[in-house]
Tab-separated table of C-alpha atoms in Angstrom:
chain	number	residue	atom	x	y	z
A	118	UNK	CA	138.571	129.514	-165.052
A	119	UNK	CA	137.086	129.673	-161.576
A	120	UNK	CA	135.681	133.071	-162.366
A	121	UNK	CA	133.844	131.337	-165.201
A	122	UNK	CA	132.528	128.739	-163.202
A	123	UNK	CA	131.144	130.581	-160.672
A	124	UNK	CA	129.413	132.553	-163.015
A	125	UNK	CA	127.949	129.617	-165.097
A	126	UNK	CA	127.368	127.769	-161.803
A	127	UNK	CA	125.099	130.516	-160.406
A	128	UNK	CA	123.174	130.997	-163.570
A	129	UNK	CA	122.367	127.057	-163.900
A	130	UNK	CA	121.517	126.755	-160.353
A	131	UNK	CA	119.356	129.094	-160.257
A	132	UNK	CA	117.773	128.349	-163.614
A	133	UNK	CA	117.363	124.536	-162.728
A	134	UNK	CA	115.675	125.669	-158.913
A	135	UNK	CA	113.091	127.592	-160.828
A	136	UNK	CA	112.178	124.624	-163.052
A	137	UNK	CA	112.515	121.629	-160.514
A	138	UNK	CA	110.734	123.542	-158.522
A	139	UNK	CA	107.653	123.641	-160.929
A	140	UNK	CA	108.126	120.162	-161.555
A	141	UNK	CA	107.653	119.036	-157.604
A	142	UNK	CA	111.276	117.704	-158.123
A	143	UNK	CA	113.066	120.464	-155.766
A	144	UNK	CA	114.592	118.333	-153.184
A	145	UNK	CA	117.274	116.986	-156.319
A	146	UNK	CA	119.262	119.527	-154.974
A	147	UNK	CA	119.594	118.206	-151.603
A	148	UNK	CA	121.662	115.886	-152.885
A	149	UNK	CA	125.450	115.134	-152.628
A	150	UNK	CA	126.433	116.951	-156.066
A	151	UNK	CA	124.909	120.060	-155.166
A	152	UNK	CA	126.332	120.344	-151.755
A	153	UNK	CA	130.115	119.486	-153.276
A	154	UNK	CA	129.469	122.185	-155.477
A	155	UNK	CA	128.508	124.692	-152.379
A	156	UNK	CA	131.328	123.778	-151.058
A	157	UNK	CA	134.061	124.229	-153.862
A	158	UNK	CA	132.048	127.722	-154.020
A	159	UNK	CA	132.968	128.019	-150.376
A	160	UNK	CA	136.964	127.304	-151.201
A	161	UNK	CA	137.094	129.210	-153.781
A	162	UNK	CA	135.950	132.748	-152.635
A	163	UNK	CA	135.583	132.194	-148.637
A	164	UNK	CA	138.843	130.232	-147.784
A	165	UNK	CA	141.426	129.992	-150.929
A	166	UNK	CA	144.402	129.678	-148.236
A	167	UNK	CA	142.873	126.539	-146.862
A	168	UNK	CA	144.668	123.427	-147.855
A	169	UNK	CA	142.394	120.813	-145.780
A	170	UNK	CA	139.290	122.486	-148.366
A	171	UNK	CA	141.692	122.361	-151.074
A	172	UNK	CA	141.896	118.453	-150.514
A	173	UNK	CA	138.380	117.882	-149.704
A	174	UNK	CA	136.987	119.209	-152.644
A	175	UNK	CA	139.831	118.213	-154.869
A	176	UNK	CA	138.625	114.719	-153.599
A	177	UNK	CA	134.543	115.392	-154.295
A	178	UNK	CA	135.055	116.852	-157.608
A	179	UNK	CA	137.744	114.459	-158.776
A	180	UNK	CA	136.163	111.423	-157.181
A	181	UNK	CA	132.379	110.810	-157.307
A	182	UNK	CA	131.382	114.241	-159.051
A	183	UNK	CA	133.537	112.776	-162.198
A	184	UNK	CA	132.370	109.240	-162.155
A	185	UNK	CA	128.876	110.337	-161.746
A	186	UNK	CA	129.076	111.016	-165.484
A	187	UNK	CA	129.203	107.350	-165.754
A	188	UNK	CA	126.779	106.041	-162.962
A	189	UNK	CA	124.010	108.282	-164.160
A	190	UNK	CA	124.703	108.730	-167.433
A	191	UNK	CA	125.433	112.352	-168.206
A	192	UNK	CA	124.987	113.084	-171.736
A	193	UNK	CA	126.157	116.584	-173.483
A	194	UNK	CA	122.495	117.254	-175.109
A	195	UNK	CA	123.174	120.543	-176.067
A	196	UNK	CA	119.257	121.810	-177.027
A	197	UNK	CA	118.261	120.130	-173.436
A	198	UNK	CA	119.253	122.317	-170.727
A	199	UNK	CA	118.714	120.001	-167.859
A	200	UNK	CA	120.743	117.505	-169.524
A	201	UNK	CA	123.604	120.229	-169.724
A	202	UNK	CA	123.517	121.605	-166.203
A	203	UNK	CA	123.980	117.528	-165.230
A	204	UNK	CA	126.984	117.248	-167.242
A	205	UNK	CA	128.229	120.709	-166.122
A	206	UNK	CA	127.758	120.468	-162.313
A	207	UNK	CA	129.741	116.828	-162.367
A	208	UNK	CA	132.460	118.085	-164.827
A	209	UNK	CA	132.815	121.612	-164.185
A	210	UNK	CA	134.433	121.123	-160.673
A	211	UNK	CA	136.267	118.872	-161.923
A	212	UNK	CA	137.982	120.936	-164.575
A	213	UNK	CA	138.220	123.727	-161.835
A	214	UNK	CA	139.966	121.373	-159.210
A	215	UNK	CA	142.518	120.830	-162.593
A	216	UNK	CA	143.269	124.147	-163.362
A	217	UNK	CA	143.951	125.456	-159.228
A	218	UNK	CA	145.907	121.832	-158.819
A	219	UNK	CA	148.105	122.242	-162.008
A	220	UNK	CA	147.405	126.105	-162.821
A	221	UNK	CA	146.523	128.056	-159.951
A	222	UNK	CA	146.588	131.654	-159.382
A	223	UNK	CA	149.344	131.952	-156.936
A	224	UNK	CA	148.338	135.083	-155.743
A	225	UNK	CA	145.063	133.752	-154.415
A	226	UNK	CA	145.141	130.067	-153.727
A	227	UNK	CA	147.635	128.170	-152.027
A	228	UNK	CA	149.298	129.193	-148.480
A	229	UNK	CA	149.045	132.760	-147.290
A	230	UNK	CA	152.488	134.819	-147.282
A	231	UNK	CA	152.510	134.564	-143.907
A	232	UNK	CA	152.083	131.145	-143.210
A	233	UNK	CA	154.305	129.201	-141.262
A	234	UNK	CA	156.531	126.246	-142.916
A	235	UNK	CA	154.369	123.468	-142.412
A	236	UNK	CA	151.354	124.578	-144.136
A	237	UNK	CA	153.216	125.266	-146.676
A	238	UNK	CA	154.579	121.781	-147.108
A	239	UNK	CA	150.758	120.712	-146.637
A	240	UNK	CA	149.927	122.557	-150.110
A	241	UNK	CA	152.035	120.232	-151.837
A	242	UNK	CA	151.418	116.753	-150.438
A	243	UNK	CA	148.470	114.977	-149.947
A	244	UNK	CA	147.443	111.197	-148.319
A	245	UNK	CA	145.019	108.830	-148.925
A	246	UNK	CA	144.129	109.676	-145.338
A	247	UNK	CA	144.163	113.416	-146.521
A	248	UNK	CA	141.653	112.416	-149.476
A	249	UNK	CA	139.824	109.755	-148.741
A	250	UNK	CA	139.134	109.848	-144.900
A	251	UNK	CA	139.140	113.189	-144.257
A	252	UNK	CA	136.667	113.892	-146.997
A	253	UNK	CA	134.348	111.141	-145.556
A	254	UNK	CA	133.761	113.038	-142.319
A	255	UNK	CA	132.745	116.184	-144.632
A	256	UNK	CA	130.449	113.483	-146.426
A	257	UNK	CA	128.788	112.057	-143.242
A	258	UNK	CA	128.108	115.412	-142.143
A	259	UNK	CA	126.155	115.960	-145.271
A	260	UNK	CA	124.327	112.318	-144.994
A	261	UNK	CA	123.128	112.824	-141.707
A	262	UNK	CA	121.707	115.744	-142.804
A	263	UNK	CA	119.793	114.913	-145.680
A	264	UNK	CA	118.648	111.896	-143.817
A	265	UNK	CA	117.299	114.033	-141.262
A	266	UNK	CA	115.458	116.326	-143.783
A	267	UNK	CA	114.245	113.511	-146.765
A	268	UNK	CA	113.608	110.547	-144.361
A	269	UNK	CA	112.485	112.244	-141.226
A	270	UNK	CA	111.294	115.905	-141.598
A	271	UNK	CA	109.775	116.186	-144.367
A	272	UNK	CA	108.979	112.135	-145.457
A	273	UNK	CA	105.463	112.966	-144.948
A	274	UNK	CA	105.387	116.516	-146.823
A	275	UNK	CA	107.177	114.299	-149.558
A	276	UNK	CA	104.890	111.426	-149.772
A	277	UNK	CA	101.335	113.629	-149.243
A	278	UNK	CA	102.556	115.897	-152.522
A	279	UNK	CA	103.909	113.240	-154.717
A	280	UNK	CA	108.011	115.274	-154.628
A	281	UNK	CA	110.138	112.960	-155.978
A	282	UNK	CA	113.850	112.647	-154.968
A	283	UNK	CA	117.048	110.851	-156.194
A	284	UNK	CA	116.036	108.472	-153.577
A	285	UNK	CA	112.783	107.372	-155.169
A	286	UNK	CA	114.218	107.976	-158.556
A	287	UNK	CA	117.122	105.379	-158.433
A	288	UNK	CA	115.559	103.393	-155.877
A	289	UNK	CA	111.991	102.581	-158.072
A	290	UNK	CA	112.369	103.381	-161.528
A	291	UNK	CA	115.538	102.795	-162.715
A	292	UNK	CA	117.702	99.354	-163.878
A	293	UNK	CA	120.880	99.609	-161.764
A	294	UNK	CA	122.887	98.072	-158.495
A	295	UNK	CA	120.566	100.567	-156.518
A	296	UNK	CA	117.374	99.481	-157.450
A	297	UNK	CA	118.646	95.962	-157.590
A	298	UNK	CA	119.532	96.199	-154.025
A	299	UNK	CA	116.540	98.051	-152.843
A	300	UNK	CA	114.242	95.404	-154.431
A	301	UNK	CA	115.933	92.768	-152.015
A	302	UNK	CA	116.038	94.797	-148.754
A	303	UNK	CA	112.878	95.583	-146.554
A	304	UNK	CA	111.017	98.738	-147.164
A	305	UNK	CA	112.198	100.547	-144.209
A	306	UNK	CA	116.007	99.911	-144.500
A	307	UNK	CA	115.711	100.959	-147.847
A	308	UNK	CA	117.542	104.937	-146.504
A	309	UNK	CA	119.947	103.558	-144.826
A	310	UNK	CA	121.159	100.724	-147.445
A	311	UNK	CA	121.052	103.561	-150.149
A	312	UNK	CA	122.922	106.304	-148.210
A	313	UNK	CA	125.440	103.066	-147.384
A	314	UNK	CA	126.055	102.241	-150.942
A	315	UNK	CA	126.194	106.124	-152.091
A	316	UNK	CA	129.102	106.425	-148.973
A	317	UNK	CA	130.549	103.478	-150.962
A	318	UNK	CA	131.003	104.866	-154.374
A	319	UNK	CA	132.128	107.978	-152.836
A	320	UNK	CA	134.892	106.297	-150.618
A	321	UNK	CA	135.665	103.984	-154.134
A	322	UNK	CA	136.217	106.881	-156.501
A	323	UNK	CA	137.829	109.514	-154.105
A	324	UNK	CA	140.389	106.556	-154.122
A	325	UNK	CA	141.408	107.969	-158.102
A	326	UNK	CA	141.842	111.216	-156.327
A	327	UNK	CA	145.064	110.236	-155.033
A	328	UNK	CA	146.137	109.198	-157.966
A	329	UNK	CA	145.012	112.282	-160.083
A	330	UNK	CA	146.917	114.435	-157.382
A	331	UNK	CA	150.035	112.932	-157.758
A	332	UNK	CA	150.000	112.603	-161.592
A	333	UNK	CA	149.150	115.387	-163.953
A	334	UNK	CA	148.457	113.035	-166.812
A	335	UNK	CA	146.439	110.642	-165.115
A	336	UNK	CA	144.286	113.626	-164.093
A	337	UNK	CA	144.052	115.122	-167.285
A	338	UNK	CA	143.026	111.899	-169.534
A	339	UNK	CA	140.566	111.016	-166.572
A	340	UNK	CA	138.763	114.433	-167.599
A	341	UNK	CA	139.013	113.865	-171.203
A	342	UNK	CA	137.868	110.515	-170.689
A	343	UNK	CA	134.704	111.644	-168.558
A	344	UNK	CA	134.032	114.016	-171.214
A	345	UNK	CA	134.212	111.542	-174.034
A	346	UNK	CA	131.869	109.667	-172.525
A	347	UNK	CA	129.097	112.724	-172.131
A	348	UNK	CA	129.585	112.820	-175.262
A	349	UNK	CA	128.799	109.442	-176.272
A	350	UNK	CA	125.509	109.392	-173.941
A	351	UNK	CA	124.569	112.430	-175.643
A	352	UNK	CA	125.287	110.730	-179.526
A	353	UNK	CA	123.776	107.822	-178.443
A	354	UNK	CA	120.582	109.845	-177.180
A	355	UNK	CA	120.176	111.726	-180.547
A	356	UNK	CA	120.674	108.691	-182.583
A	357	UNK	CA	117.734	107.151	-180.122
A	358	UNK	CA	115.123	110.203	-180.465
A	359	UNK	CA	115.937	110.461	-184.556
A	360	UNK	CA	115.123	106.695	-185.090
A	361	UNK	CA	112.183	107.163	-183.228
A	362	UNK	CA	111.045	109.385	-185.191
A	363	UNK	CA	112.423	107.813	-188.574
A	364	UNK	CA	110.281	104.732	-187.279
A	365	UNK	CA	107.165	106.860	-186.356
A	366	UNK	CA	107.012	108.548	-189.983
A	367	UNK	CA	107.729	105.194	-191.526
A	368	UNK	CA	104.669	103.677	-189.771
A	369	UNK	CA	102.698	107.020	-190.276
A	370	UNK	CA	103.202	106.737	-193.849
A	371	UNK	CA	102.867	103.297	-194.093
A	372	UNK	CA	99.375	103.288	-192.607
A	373	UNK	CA	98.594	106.043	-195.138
A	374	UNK	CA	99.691	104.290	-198.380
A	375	UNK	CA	96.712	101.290	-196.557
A	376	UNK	CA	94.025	104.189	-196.317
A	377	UNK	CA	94.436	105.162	-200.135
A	378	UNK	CA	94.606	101.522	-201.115
């Protein structure tokens, strides 16, 4: 299944770089989803044998990759691309960190042949200091990073050409805790109060991680129920557009039965 990924991963990157791009909305994949992705990539075909990037991705992709198919509301629109690469890039490391957790190819991931004892017993355990902690330092190391680039080298470049970000996005134009916040803090701690709360709902969901390690059920309905809900955004969304459009040929016709009267 990894295979697969990276293969589908690649194409969709690439494919939503080329549009975002066009659309000024490029620095989207700055953000935290993209580089969790990068760095399962990393895992997977740079350092299988590693079990401290077996845990730290385990925790992205199970933790706030998954449960950003409820805070943003992924929905599985299947003639809409952009709406599909959003549900795959939250779910689809998530169903990868499932099948090397519960079915992994024992010839490439997990402990080299050669390794000594206790890295073997670190395959098969894992902390909340192992998943949650560790993991944070990977996700500071990312934060201070994008603050440096969206907030202090290229703010201006940003603000002269009108690029938007997930920054401005949630921050100024959608309903939310986010833009609730934001409204209530002054205009230049706006950065750091966002990148706060985002370090929140990391730390908050790579809490289930834990629990999705040590139970194979737990893990497996929390994907099902992630993808149930997709689903739902995306049912809801059709039912949305097709009343629209019900309602606009309703009034269209209406004010045409007027004209001939």
């Amino acid at each position: 299944f990894y295979k697969m990924y990276t293969c589908q991963v690649l194409v969709l990157l690439v494919a939503r770089w080329a549009v975002y791009r066009a659309k000024r909305w490029h620095y989207y994949l700055l953000d935290f989803c993209y580089f969790a992705n990068v760095l399962l990539l990393a895992h997977l075909w740079l350092a299988p044998h590693s079990a401290l990037l077996s845990k730290v991705t385990f925790a992205f992709t199970t933790g706030p990759l998954t449960w950003s198919t409820v805070a943003f509301r992924n929905s599985m629109v299947y003639h809409d691309l952009d709406k599909v690469t959003s549900v795959f890039l939250h779910l689809g490391p998530a169903c990868v960190s499932w099948a090397v957790r519960w079915h992994p190819d024992a010839s490439r991931f997990g402990p080299a042949a050669d390794a000594p004892l206790q890295e073997r017993q670190a395959w098969g355990s894992a902390s909340l200091l192992q998943l949650v902690a560790v993991p944070l330092l990977f996700y500071v190391t990312w934060a201070v990073a994008y603050y440096t680039k969206i907030f202090i080298v290229s703010a201006e470049r940003i603000r002269q050409r009108g690029y938007v970000t997930l920054f401005t996005y949630v921050t100024t134009t959608t309903k939310g805790v986010y833009a609730a916040i934001a409204k209530r803090v002054p205009r230049q701690y706006r950065p750091q109060v966002y990148l706060f709360l985002h370090m929140c709902f990391c730390a908050t969901t790579a809490l289930f991680s834990w629990l999705c390690w040590h139970s194979f059920w737990t893990h497996t309905l929390l994907l099902y129920a992630m993808g149930a809900v997709s689903l739902w955004h995306g049912a809801s969304y059709y039912f949305e557009v097709f009343a629209k459009r019900y309602l606009a040929e309703l009034t269209k016709s209406s004010s045409g039965d007027k004209k001939v009267k």
